[in-house]
Coordinates of N, CA and C in Angstrom, one line a residue:
X1 N -104.6 5.6 -26.9 CA -104.1 5.5 -28.3 C -104.5 6.8 -29.0
X2 N -103.6 7.5 -29.6 CA -103.9 8.8 -30.2 C -104.3 8.5 -31.7
X3 N -104.7 9.6 -32.3 CA -105.3 9.6 -33.7 C -104.3 9.0 -34.7
X4 N -103.0 9.4 -34.6 CA -102.1 8.9 -35.6 C -101.9 7.4 -35.5
X5 N -101.8 6.8 -34.3 CA -101.7 5.4 -34.2 C -103.0 4.7 -34.8
X6 N -104.1 5.3 -34.5 CA -105.4 4.7 -35.0 C -105.4 4.7 -36.5
X7 N -104.9 5.8 -37.1 CA -104.8 5.9 -38.6 C -103.9 4.9 -39.2
X8 N -102.7 4.7 -38.6 CA -101.7 3.8 -39.0 C -102.3 2.3 -38.9
X9 N -102.9 2.0 -37.8 CA -103.4 0.7 -37.6 C -104.6 0.4 -38.6
X10 N -105.4 1.4 -38.8 CA -106.5 1.3 -39.8 C -106.0 1.0 -41.2
X11 N -104.9 1.7 -41.6 CA -104.4 1.5 -42.9 C -103.7 0.2 -43.1
X12 N -103.1 -0.3 -42.0 CA -102.5 -1.6 -42.0 C -103.5 -2.7 -42.2
X13 N -104.6 -2.6 -41.4 CA -105.7 -3.5 -41.5 C -106.3 -3.5 -42.9
X14 N -106.5 -2.3 -43.5 CA -107.0 -2.3 -44.8 C -106.1 -3.0 -45.8
X15 N -104.8 -2.8 -45.8 CA -103.9 -3.4 -46.7 C -103.9 -4.9 -46.5
X16 N -104.0 -5.4 -45.2 CA -104.0 -6.8 -45.0 C -105.3 -7.4 -45.6
X17 N -106.4 -6.8 -45.4 CA -107.7 -7.3 -45.9 C -107.6 -7.4 -47.4
X18 N -107.1 -6.3 -48.1 CA -107.0 -6.3 -49.5 C -106.1 -7.5 -50.0
X19 N -105.0 -7.7 -49.4 CA -104.1 -8.8 -49.8 C -104.7 -10.2 -49.5
X20 N -105.5 -10.3 -48.4 CA -106.2 -11.6 -48.2 C -107.2 -11.8 -49.2
X21 N -108.0 -10.8 -49.6 CA -109.0 -11.0 -50.6 C -108.3 -11.4 -52.0
X22 N -107.2 -10.7 -52.3 CA -106.5 -10.9 -53.6 C -105.9 -12.3 -53.6
X23 N -105.5 -12.8 -52.5 CA -104.8 -14.1 -52.5 C -105.8 -15.3 -52.2
X24 N -107.1 -15.0 -51.9 CA -108.0 -16.0 -51.6 C -108.4 -16.7 -52.9
X25 N -109.0 -17.9 -52.7 CA -109.5 -18.7 -53.9 C -110.9 -18.3 -54.3
X26 N -111.5 -17.3 -53.6 CA -112.8 -16.9 -54.0 C -112.9 -16.1 -55.2
X27 N -111.8 -15.5 -55.7 CA -111.7 -14.7 -56.9 C -112.8 -13.6 -56.8
X28 N -112.9 -12.8 -55.7 CA -113.8 -11.8 -55.5 C -113.5 -10.6 -56.4
X29 N -112.2 -10.3 -56.6 CA -111.7 -9.2 -57.4 C -111.3 -9.8 -58.7
X30 N -111.7 -9.1 -59.8 CA -111.4 -9.6 -61.1 C -109.9 -9.4 -61.3
X31 N -109.2 -10.4 -61.8 CA -107.8 -10.3 -62.0 C -107.4 -9.4 -63.2
X32 N -106.4 -8.7 -63.1 CA -106.0 -7.8 -64.2 C -105.5 -8.6 -65.4
X33 N -105.3 -7.9 -66.5 CA -104.8 -8.6 -67.7 C -103.5 -9.2 -67.4
X34 N -103.1 -10.2 -68.2 CA -101.8 -10.8 -68.1 C -100.7 -9.9 -68.6
X35 N -99.8 -9.6 -67.8 CA -98.7 -8.7 -68.1 C -97.5 -9.5 -68.4
X36 N -96.7 -9.0 -69.3 CA -95.4 -9.6 -69.5 C -94.5 -9.1 -68.4
X37 N -93.3 -9.7 -68.2 CA -92.5 -9.3 -67.1 C -91.9 -7.9 -67.3
X38 N -91.7 -7.5 -68.5 CA -91.2 -6.1 -68.7 C -92.3 -5.1 -68.4
X39 N -93.5 -5.4 -68.7 CA -94.6 -4.5 -68.4 C -94.8 -4.4 -66.8
X40 N -94.7 -5.5 -66.2 CA -94.9 -5.5 -64.7 C -93.7 -4.8 -64.1
X41 N -92.5 -5.0 -64.6 CA -91.3 -4.3 -64.0 C -91.5 -2.8 -64.2
X42 N -91.9 -2.4 -65.4 CA -92.1 -1.0 -65.7 C -93.2 -0.4 -64.8
X43 N -94.2 -1.1 -64.5 CA -95.3 -0.6 -63.6 C -94.8 -0.5 -62.2
X44 N -94.0 -1.5 -61.8 CA -93.4 -1.4 -60.4 C -92.5 -0.2 -60.3
X45 N -91.6 0.0 -61.3 CA -90.7 1.1 -61.2 C -91.5 2.5 -61.3
X46 N -92.6 2.5 -62.0 CA -93.4 3.7 -62.1 C -94.0 4.0 -60.7
X47 N -94.5 3.0 -60.1 CA -95.1 3.2 -58.7 C -94.0 3.6 -57.7
X48 N -92.8 3.0 -57.8 CA -91.7 3.3 -56.9 C -91.3 4.8 -57.1
X49 N -91.2 5.2 -58.4 CA -90.7 6.5 -58.7 C -91.7 7.5 -58.1
X50 N -93.0 7.3 -58.3 CA -94.0 8.2 -57.8 C -94.0 8.2 -56.3
X51 N -93.9 7.1 -55.7 CA -93.8 7.0 -54.2 C -92.6 7.8 -53.7
X52 N -91.5 7.6 -54.3 CA -90.3 8.3 -53.8 C -90.3 9.8 -54.0
X53 N -90.9 10.2 -55.1 CA -91.0 11.6 -55.4 C -92.0 12.2 -54.4
X54 N -93.1 11.5 -54.1 CA -94.1 12.1 -53.2 C -93.5 12.0 -51.7
X55 N -92.6 11.1 -51.5 CA -91.9 11.0 -50.2 C -91.1 12.2 -50.0
X56 N -90.4 12.6 -51.1 CA -89.6 13.8 -51.1 C -90.4 15.1 -50.8
X57 N -91.5 15.2 -51.5 CA -92.4 16.3 -51.3 C -92.9 16.4 -49.8
X58 N -93.3 15.2 -49.3 CA -93.7 15.1 -47.9 C -92.6 15.6 -47.0
X59 N -91.4 15.1 -47.2 CA -90.3 15.5 -46.4 C -90.0 17.0 -46.5
X60 N -90.2 17.6 -47.6 CA -90.0 19.0 -47.8 C -91.0 19.8 -46.9
X61 N -92.3 19.4 -46.9 CA -93.3 20.0 -46.1 C -92.9 19.9 -44.6
X62 N -92.5 18.7 -44.2 CA -92.2 18.5 -42.8 C -90.9 19.4 -42.4
X63 N -90.0 19.4 -43.3 CA -88.8 20.2 -43.0 C -89.1 21.7 -42.9
X64 N -89.9 22.2 -43.8 CA -90.3 23.6 -43.8 C -91.0 23.9 -42.5
X65 N -91.9 23.0 -42.1 CA -92.7 23.2 -40.9 C -91.7 23.2 -39.6
X66 N -90.8 22.3 -39.7 CA -89.8 22.2 -38.6 C -88.9 23.5 -38.5
X67 N -88.5 24.0 -39.7 CA -87.7 25.2 -39.7 C -88.5 26.4 -39.1
X68 N -89.8 26.5 -39.5 CA -90.6 27.6 -39.0 C -90.7 27.5 -37.5
X69 N -90.9 26.3 -37.0 CA -90.9 26.1 -35.5 C -89.6 26.5 -34.8
X70 N -88.5 26.1 -35.4 CA -87.2 26.3 -34.8 C -87.0 27.8 -34.7
X71 N -87.2 28.5 -35.8 CA -87.0 30.0 -35.8 C -88.0 30.7 -34.9
X72 N -89.2 30.3 -34.9 CA -90.2 30.9 -34.0 C -89.9 30.7 -32.5
X73 N -89.6 29.5 -32.1 CA -89.2 29.3 -30.7 C -88.0 30.0 -30.3
X74 N -87.0 30.2 -31.3 CA -85.8 30.9 -30.9 C -86.1 32.4 -30.7
X75 N -86.8 33.0 -31.7 CA -87.1 34.4 -31.6 C -88.2 34.8 -30.6
X76 N -89.2 34.1 -30.6 CA -90.4 34.5 -29.8 C -90.2 34.0 -28.3
X77 N -89.8 32.7 -28.2 CA -89.7 32.2 -26.8 C -88.4 32.4 -26.2
X78 N -87.4 32.8 -27.0 CA -86.0 33.1 -26.5 C -85.3 31.8 -26.1
X79 N -85.6 30.7 -26.7 CA -84.9 29.4 -26.4 C -83.6 29.4 -27.3
X80 N -82.7 28.6 -26.8 CA -81.5 28.4 -27.6 C -81.8 27.6 -28.9
X81 N -80.9 27.5 -29.8 CA -81.2 26.9 -31.1 C -81.5 25.4 -30.9
X82 N -80.7 24.7 -30.0 CA -81.0 23.3 -29.8 C -82.3 23.1 -29.0
X83 N -82.6 23.9 -28.1 CA -83.8 23.8 -27.3 C -85.0 24.1 -28.3
X84 N -84.8 25.0 -29.2 CA -85.9 25.3 -30.2 C -86.1 24.1 -31.1
X85 N -85.0 23.4 -31.5 CA -85.1 22.2 -32.3 C -85.9 21.2 -31.6
X86 N -85.5 20.9 -30.3 CA -86.2 19.9 -29.6 C -87.7 20.2 -29.4
X87 N -88.0 21.5 -29.1 CA -89.4 21.9 -28.8 C -90.2 21.8 -30.1
X88 N -89.7 22.3 -31.3 CA -90.4 22.2 -32.5 C -90.5 20.7 -33.0
X89 N -89.5 19.9 -32.8 CA -89.7 18.5 -33.1 C -90.7 17.8 -32.3
X90 N -90.8 18.1 -31.0 CA -91.8 17.4 -30.2 C -93.2 17.9 -30.5
X91 N -93.4 19.1 -30.8 CA -94.7 19.6 -31.2 C -95.1 19.1 -32.6
X92 N -94.2 19.1 -33.5 CA -94.5 18.6 -34.9 C -94.8 17.1 -34.9
X93 N -94.1 16.3 -34.0 CA -94.4 14.9 -34.0 C -95.6 14.6 -33.2
X94 N -96.2 15.5 -32.5 CA -97.4 15.3 -31.7 C -97.1 14.9 -30.3
X95 N -95.9 14.9 -29.8 CA -95.6 14.5 -28.5 C -95.9 15.5 -27.4
X96 N -95.8 16.8 -27.7 CA -96.1 17.8 -26.8 C -94.9 18.6 -26.4
X97 N -95.2 19.8 -25.7 CA -94.1 20.7 -25.3 C -93.2 20.1 -24.2
X98 N -92.0 20.6 -24.2 CA -91.0 20.2 -23.2 C -90.7 21.4 -22.2
X99 N -90.3 22.5 -22.8 CA -89.9 23.6 -22.0 C -91.1 24.5 -21.6
X100 N -91.0 24.9 -20.4 CA -92.1 25.8 -19.9 C -91.9 27.2 -20.6
X101 N -93.0 27.8 -21.1 CA -93.0 29.1 -21.7 C -93.5 30.1 -20.8
X102 N -92.7 31.2 -20.7 CA -93.0 32.2 -19.6 C -93.8 33.4 -20.2
X103 N -93.6 33.8 -21.4 CA -94.3 35.0 -21.9 C -95.6 34.6 -22.6
X104 N -96.4 35.6 -22.7 CA -97.7 35.4 -23.4 C -97.5 35.2 -24.9
X105 N -96.6 36.0 -25.5 CA -96.3 35.8 -26.9 C -95.8 34.4 -27.3
X106 N -95.0 33.9 -26.4 CA -94.4 32.5 -26.6 C -95.5 31.5 -26.5
X107 N -96.5 31.7 -25.6 CA -97.6 30.7 -25.5 C -98.5 30.8 -26.7
X108 N -98.7 32.0 -27.2 CA -99.6 32.2 -28.4 C -98.9 31.6 -29.6
X109 N -97.6 31.8 -29.7 CA -96.8 31.1 -30.8 C -96.9 29.6 -30.7
X110 N -96.7 29.1 -29.5 CA -96.8 27.6 -29.3 C -98.1 27.1 -29.7
X111 N -99.2 27.8 -29.4 CA -100.5 27.3 -29.7 C -100.8 27.3 -31.2
X112 N -100.4 28.4 -31.9 CA -100.5 28.5 -33.3 C -99.7 27.5 -34.0
X113 N -98.4 27.3 -33.5 CA -97.5 26.3 -34.2 C -98.1 24.9 -34.0
X114 N -98.7 24.6 -32.8 CA -99.3 23.3 -32.6 C -100.4 23.0 -33.6
X115 N -101.3 24.0 -33.9 CA -102.3 23.8 -34.8 C -101.7 23.7 -36.3
X116 N -100.7 24.5 -36.6 CA -100.1 24.4 -37.9 C -99.4 23.0 -38.0
X117 N -98.8 22.5 -37.0 CA -98.1 21.2 -37.1 C -99.1 20.1 -37.4
X118 N -100.3 20.1 -36.8 CA -101.3 19.1 -37.1 C -101.7 19.2 -38.6
X119 N -101.8 20.4 -39.2 CA -102.1 20.5 -40.6 C -100.9 20.0 -41.5
X120 N -99.7 20.3 -41.1 CA -98.6 19.8 -41.8 C -98.5 18.3 -41.8
X121 N -98.8 17.7 -40.7 CA -98.8 16.2 -40.7 C -99.9 15.6 -41.6
X122 N -101.1 16.2 -41.6 CA -102.1 15.7 -42.4 C -101.8 15.8 -43.9
X123 N -101.2 17.0 -44.3 CA -100.8 17.2 -45.7 C -99.7 16.3 -46.1
X124 N -98.7 16.1 -45.2 CA -97.6 15.2 -45.5 C -98.1 13.8 -45.7
X125 N -99.0 13.3 -44.9 CA -99.5 11.9 -45.0 C -100.3 11.8 -46.3
X126 N -101.1 12.8 -46.6 CA -101.9 12.8 -47.8 C -101.1 12.7 -49.0
X127 N -100.0 13.5 -49.1 CA -99.1 13.4 -50.2 C -98.4 12.1 -50.3
X128 N -97.9 11.6 -49.2 CA -97.2 10.3 -49.1 C -98.0 9.1 -49.5
X129 N -99.3 9.1 -49.1 CA -100.1 7.9 -49.3 C -100.9 8.0 -50.6
X130 N -100.9 9.1 -51.3 CA -101.7 9.2 -52.5 C -101.3 8.1 -53.6
X131 N -100.0 7.9 -53.9 CA -99.7 6.8 -54.9 C -100.2 5.4 -54.4
X132 N -100.1 5.2 -53.1 CA -100.5 3.9 -52.6 C -102.0 3.7 -52.7
X133 N -102.8 4.7 -52.4 CA -104.2 4.7 -52.5 C -104.7 4.5 -53.9
X134 N -104.0 5.3 -54.8 CA -104.3 5.2 -56.2 C -104.0 3.8 -56.7
X135 N -102.9 3.2 -56.3 CA -102.6 1.8 -56.7 C -103.6 0.8 -56.2
X136 N -104.1 1.0 -54.9 CA -105.1 0.1 -54.4 C -106.4 0.2 -55.1
X137 N -106.8 1.5 -55.4 CA -108.1 1.7 -56.1 C -108.0 1.1 -57.5
X138 N -106.9 1.1 -58.1 CA -106.8 0.5 -59.5 C -106.9 -1.0 -59.4
X139 N -106.5 -1.6 -58.3 CA -106.7 -3.0 -58.1 C -108.2 -3.4 -58.1
X140 N -109.0 -2.5 -57.6 CA -110.4 -2.7 -57.5 C -111.1 -2.2 -58.8
X141 N -110.4 -1.8 -59.8 CA -110.9 -1.3 -61.0 C -111.7 0.0 -60.8
X142 N -111.3 0.8 -59.8 CA -111.9 2.1 -59.6 C -111.0 3.1 -60.3
X143 N -111.3 3.4 -61.5 CA -110.5 4.3 -62.3 C -111.2 5.6 -62.5
X144 N -110.5 6.7 -62.5 CA -111.0 8.0 -62.8 C -110.6 8.3 -64.2
X145 N -111.5 8.9 -64.9 CA -111.2 9.2 -66.3 C -110.4 10.5 -66.3
X146 N -109.1 10.4 -66.1 CA -108.3 11.6 -66.2 C -107.0 11.3 -66.9
X147 N -106.2 12.4 -67.1 CA -105.0 12.2 -67.9 C -103.9 11.4 -67.3
X148 N -103.8 11.4 -65.9 CA -102.8 10.7 -65.2 C -103.0 9.2 -65.4
X149 N -104.3 8.7 -65.4 CA -104.6 7.3 -65.5 C -104.2 6.9 -66.9
X150 N -104.6 7.7 -67.9 CA -104.3 7.3 -69.3 C -102.8 7.3 -69.6
X151 N -102.1 8.2 -69.0 CA -100.6 8.2 -69.1 C -100.0 7.0 -68.5
X152 N -100.5 6.6 -67.3 CA -100.0 5.4 -66.6 C -100.3 4.1 -67.5
X153 N -101.4 4.1 -68.1 CA -101.7 2.9 -68.9 C -100.8 2.9 -70.2
X154 N -100.5 4.0 -70.7 CA -99.7 4.1 -71.9 C -98.2 3.7 -71.5
X155 N -97.8 4.1 -70.3 CA -96.4 3.7 -69.9 C -96.3 2.3 -69.6
X156 N -97.4 1.7 -69.1 CA -97.4 0.3 -68.7 C -97.4 -0.6 -70.0
X157 N -97.8 -0.1 -71.1 CA -97.9 -0.9 -72.3 C -96.6 -1.1 -73.0

């Protein structure tokens, strides 16, 4: 089991535990104030808007990383465009290389691109999961005194 699967399973277990605690009769977590249906709807739309905009930013980082890999494999390793796409996609997704690389410069590029791809994945997941983590922390009443929280509270009212 690789690191990505462990991270995904860990996050799923965390979400399940939070929902079990919230739905249990023990009332471990203090319930939020009673919202009207329009406030709740506005809060849900705000969360979805943030999540979708962060999803777009994450997709932009992944797309830029993929383009760099395609161009690099085409120019440095001398692969065709479609082979470059396959190779860059496999490295970026963490699956590993497909085509054997014959030159030293191609091997150096592949190693640098593999390290870069790991960083792109971590950045993309951090951007994508930040609204979810913020929402979960707000359920536990862990609020940071910053402008974003105050703006969210004003929009929810």
